PDB file of C-alpha atoms in Angstrom:
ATOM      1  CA  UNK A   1      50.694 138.148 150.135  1.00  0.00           C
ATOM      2  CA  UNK A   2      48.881 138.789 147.038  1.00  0.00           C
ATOM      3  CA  UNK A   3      46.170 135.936 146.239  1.00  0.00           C
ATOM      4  CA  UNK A   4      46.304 135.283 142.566  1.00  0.00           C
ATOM      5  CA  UNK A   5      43.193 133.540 140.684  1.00  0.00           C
ATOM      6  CA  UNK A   6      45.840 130.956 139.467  1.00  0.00           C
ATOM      7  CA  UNK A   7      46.513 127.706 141.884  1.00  0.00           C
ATOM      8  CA  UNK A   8      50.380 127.268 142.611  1.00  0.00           C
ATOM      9  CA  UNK A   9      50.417 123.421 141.509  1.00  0.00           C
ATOM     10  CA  UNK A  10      54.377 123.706 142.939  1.00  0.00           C
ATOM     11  CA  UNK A  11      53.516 125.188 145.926  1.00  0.00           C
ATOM     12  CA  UNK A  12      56.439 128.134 145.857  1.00  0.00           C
ATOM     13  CA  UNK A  13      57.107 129.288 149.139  1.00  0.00           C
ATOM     14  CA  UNK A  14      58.854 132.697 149.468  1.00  0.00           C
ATOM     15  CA  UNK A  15      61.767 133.467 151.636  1.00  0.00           C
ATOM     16  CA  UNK A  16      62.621 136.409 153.269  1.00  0.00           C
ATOM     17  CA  UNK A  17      65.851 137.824 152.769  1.00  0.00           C
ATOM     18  CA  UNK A  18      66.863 140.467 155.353  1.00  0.00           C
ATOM     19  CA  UNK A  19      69.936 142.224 156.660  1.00  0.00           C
ATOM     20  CA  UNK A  20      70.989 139.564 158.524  1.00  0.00           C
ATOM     21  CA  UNK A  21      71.291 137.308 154.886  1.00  0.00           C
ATOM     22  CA  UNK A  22      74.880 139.512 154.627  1.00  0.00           C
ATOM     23  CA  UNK A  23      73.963 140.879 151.478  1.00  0.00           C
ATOM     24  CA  UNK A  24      74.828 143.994 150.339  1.00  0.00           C
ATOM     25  CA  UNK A  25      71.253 145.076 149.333  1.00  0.00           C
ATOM     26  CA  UNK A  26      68.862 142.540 150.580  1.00  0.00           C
ATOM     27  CA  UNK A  27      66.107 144.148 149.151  1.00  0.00           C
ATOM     28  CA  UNK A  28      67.283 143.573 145.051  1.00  0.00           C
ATOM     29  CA  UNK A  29      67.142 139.850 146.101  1.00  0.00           C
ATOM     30  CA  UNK A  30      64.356 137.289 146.390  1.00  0.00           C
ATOM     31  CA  UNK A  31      64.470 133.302 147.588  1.00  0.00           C
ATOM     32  CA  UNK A  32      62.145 130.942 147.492  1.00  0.00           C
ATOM     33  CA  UNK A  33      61.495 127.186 147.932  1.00  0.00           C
ATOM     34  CA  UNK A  34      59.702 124.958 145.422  1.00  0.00           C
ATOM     35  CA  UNK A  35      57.970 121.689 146.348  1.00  0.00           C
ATOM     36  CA  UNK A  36      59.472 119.117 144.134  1.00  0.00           C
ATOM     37  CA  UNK A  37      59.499 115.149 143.043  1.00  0.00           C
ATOM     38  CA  UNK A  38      61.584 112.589 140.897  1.00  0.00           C
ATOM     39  CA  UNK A  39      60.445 109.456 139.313  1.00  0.00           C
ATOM     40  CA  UNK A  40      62.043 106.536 141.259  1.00  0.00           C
ATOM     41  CA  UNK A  41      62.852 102.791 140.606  1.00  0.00           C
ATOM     42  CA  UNK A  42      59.938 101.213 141.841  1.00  0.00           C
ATOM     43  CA  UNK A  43      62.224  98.548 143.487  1.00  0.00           C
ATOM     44  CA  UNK A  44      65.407 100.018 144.857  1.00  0.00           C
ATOM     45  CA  UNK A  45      63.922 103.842 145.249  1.00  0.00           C
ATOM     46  CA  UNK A  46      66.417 105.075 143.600  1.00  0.00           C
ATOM     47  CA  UNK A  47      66.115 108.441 141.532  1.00  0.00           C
ATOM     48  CA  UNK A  48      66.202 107.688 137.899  1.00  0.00           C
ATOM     49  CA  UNK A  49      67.563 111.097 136.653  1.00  0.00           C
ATOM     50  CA  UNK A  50      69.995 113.002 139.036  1.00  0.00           C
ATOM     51  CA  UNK A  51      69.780 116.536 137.560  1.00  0.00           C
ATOM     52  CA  UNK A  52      66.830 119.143 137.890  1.00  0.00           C
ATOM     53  CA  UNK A  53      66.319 121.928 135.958  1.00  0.00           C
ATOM     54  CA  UNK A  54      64.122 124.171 136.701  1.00  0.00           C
ATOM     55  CA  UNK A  55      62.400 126.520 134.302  1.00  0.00           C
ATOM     56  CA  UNK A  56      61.031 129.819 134.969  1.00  0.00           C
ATOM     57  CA  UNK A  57      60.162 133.353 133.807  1.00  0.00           C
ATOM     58  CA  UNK A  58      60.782 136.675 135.517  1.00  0.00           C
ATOM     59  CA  UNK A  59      59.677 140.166 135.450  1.00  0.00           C
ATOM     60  CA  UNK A  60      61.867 143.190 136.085  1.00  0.00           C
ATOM     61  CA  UNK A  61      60.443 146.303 136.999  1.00  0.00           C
ATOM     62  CA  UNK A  62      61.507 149.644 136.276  1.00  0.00           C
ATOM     63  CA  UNK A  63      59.633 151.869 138.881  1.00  0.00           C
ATOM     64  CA  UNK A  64      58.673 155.010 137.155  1.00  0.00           C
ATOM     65  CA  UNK A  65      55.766 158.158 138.157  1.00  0.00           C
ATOM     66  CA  UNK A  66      52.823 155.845 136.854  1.00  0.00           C
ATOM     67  CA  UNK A  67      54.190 152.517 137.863  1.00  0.00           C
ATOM     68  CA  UNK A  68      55.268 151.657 140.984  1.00  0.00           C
ATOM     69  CA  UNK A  69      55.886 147.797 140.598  1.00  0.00           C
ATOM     70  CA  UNK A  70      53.549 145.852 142.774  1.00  0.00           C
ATOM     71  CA  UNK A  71      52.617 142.328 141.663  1.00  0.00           C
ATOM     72  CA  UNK A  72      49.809 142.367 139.796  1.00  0.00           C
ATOM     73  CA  UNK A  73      47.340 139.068 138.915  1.00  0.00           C
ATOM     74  CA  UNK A  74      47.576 138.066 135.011  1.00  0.00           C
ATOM     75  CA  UNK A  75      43.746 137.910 133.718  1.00  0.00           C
ATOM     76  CA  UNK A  76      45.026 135.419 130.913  1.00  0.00           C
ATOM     77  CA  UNK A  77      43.443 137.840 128.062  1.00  0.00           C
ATOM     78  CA  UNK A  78      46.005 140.101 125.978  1.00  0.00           C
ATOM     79  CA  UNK A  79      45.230 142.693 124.465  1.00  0.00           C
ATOM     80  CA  UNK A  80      46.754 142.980 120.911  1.00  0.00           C
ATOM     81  CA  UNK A  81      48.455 146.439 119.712  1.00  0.00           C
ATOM     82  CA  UNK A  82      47.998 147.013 115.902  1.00  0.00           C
ATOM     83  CA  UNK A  83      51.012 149.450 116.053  1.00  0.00           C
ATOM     84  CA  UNK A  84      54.192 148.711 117.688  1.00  0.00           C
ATOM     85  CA  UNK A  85      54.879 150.262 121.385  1.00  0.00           C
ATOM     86  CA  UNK A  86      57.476 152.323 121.143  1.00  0.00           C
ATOM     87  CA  UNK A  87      57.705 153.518 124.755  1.00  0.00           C
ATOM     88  CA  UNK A  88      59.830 151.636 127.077  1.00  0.00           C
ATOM     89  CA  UNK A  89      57.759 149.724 129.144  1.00  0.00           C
ATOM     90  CA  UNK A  90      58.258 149.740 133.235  1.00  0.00           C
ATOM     91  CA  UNK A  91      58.706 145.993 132.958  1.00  0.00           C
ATOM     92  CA  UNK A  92      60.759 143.612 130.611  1.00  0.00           C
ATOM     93  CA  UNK A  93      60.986 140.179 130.590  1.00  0.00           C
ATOM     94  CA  UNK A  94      63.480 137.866 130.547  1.00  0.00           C
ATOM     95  CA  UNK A  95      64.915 134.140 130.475  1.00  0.00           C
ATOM     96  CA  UNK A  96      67.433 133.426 132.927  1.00  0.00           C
ATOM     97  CA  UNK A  97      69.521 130.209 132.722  1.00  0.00           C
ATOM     98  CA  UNK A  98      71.905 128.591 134.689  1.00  0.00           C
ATOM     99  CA  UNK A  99      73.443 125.502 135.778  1.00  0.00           C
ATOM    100  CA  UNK A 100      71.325 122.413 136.263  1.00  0.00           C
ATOM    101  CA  UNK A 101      70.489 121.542 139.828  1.00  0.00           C
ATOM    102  CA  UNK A 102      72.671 118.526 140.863  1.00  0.00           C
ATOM    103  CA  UNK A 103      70.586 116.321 143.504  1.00  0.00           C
ATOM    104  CA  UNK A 104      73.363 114.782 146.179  1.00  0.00           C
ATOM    105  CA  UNK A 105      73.043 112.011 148.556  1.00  0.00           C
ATOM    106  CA  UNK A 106      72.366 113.711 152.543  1.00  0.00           C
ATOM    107  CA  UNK A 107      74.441 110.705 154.048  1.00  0.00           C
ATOM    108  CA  UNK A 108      78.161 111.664 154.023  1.00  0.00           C
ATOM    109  CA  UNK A 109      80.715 108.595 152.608  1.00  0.00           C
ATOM    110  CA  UNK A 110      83.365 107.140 154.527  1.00  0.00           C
ATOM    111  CA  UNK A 111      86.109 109.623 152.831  1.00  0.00           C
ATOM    112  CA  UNK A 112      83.522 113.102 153.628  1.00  0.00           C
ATOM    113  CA  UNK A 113      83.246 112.231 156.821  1.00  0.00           C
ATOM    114  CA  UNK A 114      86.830 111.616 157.665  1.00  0.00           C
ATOM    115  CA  UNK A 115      87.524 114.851 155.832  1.00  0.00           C
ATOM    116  CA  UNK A 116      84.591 116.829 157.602  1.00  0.00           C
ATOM    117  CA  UNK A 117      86.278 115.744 160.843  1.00  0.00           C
ATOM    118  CA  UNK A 118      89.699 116.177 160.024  1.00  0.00           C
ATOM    119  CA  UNK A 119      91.361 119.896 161.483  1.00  0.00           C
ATOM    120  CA  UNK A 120      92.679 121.686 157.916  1.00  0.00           C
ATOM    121  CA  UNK A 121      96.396 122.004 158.041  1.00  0.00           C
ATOM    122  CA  UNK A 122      96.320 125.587 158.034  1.00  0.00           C
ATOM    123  CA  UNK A 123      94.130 126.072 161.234  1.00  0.00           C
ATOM    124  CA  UNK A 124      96.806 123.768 162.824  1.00  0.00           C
ATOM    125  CA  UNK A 125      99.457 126.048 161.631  1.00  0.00           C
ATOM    126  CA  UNK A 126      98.111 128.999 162.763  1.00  0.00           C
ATOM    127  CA  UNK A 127      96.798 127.870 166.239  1.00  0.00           C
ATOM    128  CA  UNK A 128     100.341 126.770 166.764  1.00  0.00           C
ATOM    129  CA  UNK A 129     101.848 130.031 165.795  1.00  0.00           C
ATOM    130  CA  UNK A 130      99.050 131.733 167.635  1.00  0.00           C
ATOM    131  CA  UNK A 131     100.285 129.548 171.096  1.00  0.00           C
ATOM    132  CA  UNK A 132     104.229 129.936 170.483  1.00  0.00           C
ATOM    133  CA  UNK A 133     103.531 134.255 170.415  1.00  0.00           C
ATOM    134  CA  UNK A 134     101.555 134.055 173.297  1.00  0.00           C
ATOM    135  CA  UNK A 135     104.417 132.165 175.114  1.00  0.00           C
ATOM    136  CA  UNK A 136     107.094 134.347 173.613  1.00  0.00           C
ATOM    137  CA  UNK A 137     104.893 137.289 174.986  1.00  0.00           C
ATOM    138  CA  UNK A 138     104.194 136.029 179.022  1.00  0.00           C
ATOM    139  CA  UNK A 139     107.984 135.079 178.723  1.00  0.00           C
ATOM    140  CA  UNK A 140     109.059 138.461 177.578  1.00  0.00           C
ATOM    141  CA  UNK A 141     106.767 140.054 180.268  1.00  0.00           C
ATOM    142  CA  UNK A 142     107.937 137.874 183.307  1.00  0.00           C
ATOM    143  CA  UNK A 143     111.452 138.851 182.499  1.00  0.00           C
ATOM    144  CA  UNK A 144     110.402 142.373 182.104  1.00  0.00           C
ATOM    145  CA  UNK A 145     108.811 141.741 185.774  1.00  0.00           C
ATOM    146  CA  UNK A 146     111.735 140.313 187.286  1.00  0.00           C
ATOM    147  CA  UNK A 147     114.694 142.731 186.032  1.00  0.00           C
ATOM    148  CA  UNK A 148     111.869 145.575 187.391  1.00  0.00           C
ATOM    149  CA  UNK A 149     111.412 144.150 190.119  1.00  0.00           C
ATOM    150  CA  UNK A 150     115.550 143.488 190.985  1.00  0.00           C
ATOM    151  CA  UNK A 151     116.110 146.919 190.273  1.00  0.00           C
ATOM    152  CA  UNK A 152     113.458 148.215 192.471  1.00  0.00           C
ATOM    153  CA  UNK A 153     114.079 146.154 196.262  1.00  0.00           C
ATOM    154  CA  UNK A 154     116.930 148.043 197.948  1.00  0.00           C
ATOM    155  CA  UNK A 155     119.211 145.526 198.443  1.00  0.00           C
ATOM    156  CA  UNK A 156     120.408 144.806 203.037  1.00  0.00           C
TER     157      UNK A 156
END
């Protein structure tokens, strides 16, 4: 990992995604876990805001002959252009939004729990359709056996 001169005050741990994440191309993905907190009640503990959002910039880069994309540390001085660039850069930036992050109580209620442990309706279905072929098949193939068999034995 690349040590950048700036601290990580959120302490972003990266996650590697591999073939064994299912995705099509693991490679055009990246996960990572950030350290996080909430202001409680002081009392009860309880968060008082439910919903994170969390804020951040990315870089896309377009690997090209002079660029090949690796992470590079930001010195924190720009340097200003007096004419516009017209080139297309290698990398653009963007702004991605989406949904806020919903926090949820681990502990399961009464109701999630009964419905957690409940068998769905449809695996009961099929399970019992599953059983009645397999019946109607061994049935099928001990009559098979015993006509075979009757036809076989000369009789005294």
């Amino acid at each position: 990992q690349v040590s950048l001169p700036r601290d990580d005050r959120y302490q972003t741990s990266l996650v590697p995604v591999d073939a064994s994440s299912g995705l099509l191309f693991p490679s055009h993905y990246k996960r990572f876990i950030v350290q996080m907190f909430t202001f409680v009640d002081p009392e009860s503990f309880v968060p008082l805001k439910e919903t994170v959002f969390i804020h951040c910039s990315t870089a896309v880069c377009h690997p090209s002959a002079t660029d090949r994309c690796e992470q590079r540390c930001n010195s924190g001085k720009q340097r200003r252009s007096i004419a516009p660039v017209v080139k297309r850069s290698p990398e653009e930036k963007a702004i991605v939004s989406s949904k806020p992050v919903v926090l949820t109580s681990t502990e399961l209620t009464a109701t999630d729990q009964r419905l957690h442990s409940e068998v769905p309706s449809s695996l009961s279905y099929g399970l019992l359709g599953v059983a009645a072929c397999v019946l109607l098949v061994s049935t099928l193939a001990l009559g098979a056996a015993c006509v075979k068999r009757s036809r076989v034995e000369p009789k005294v």
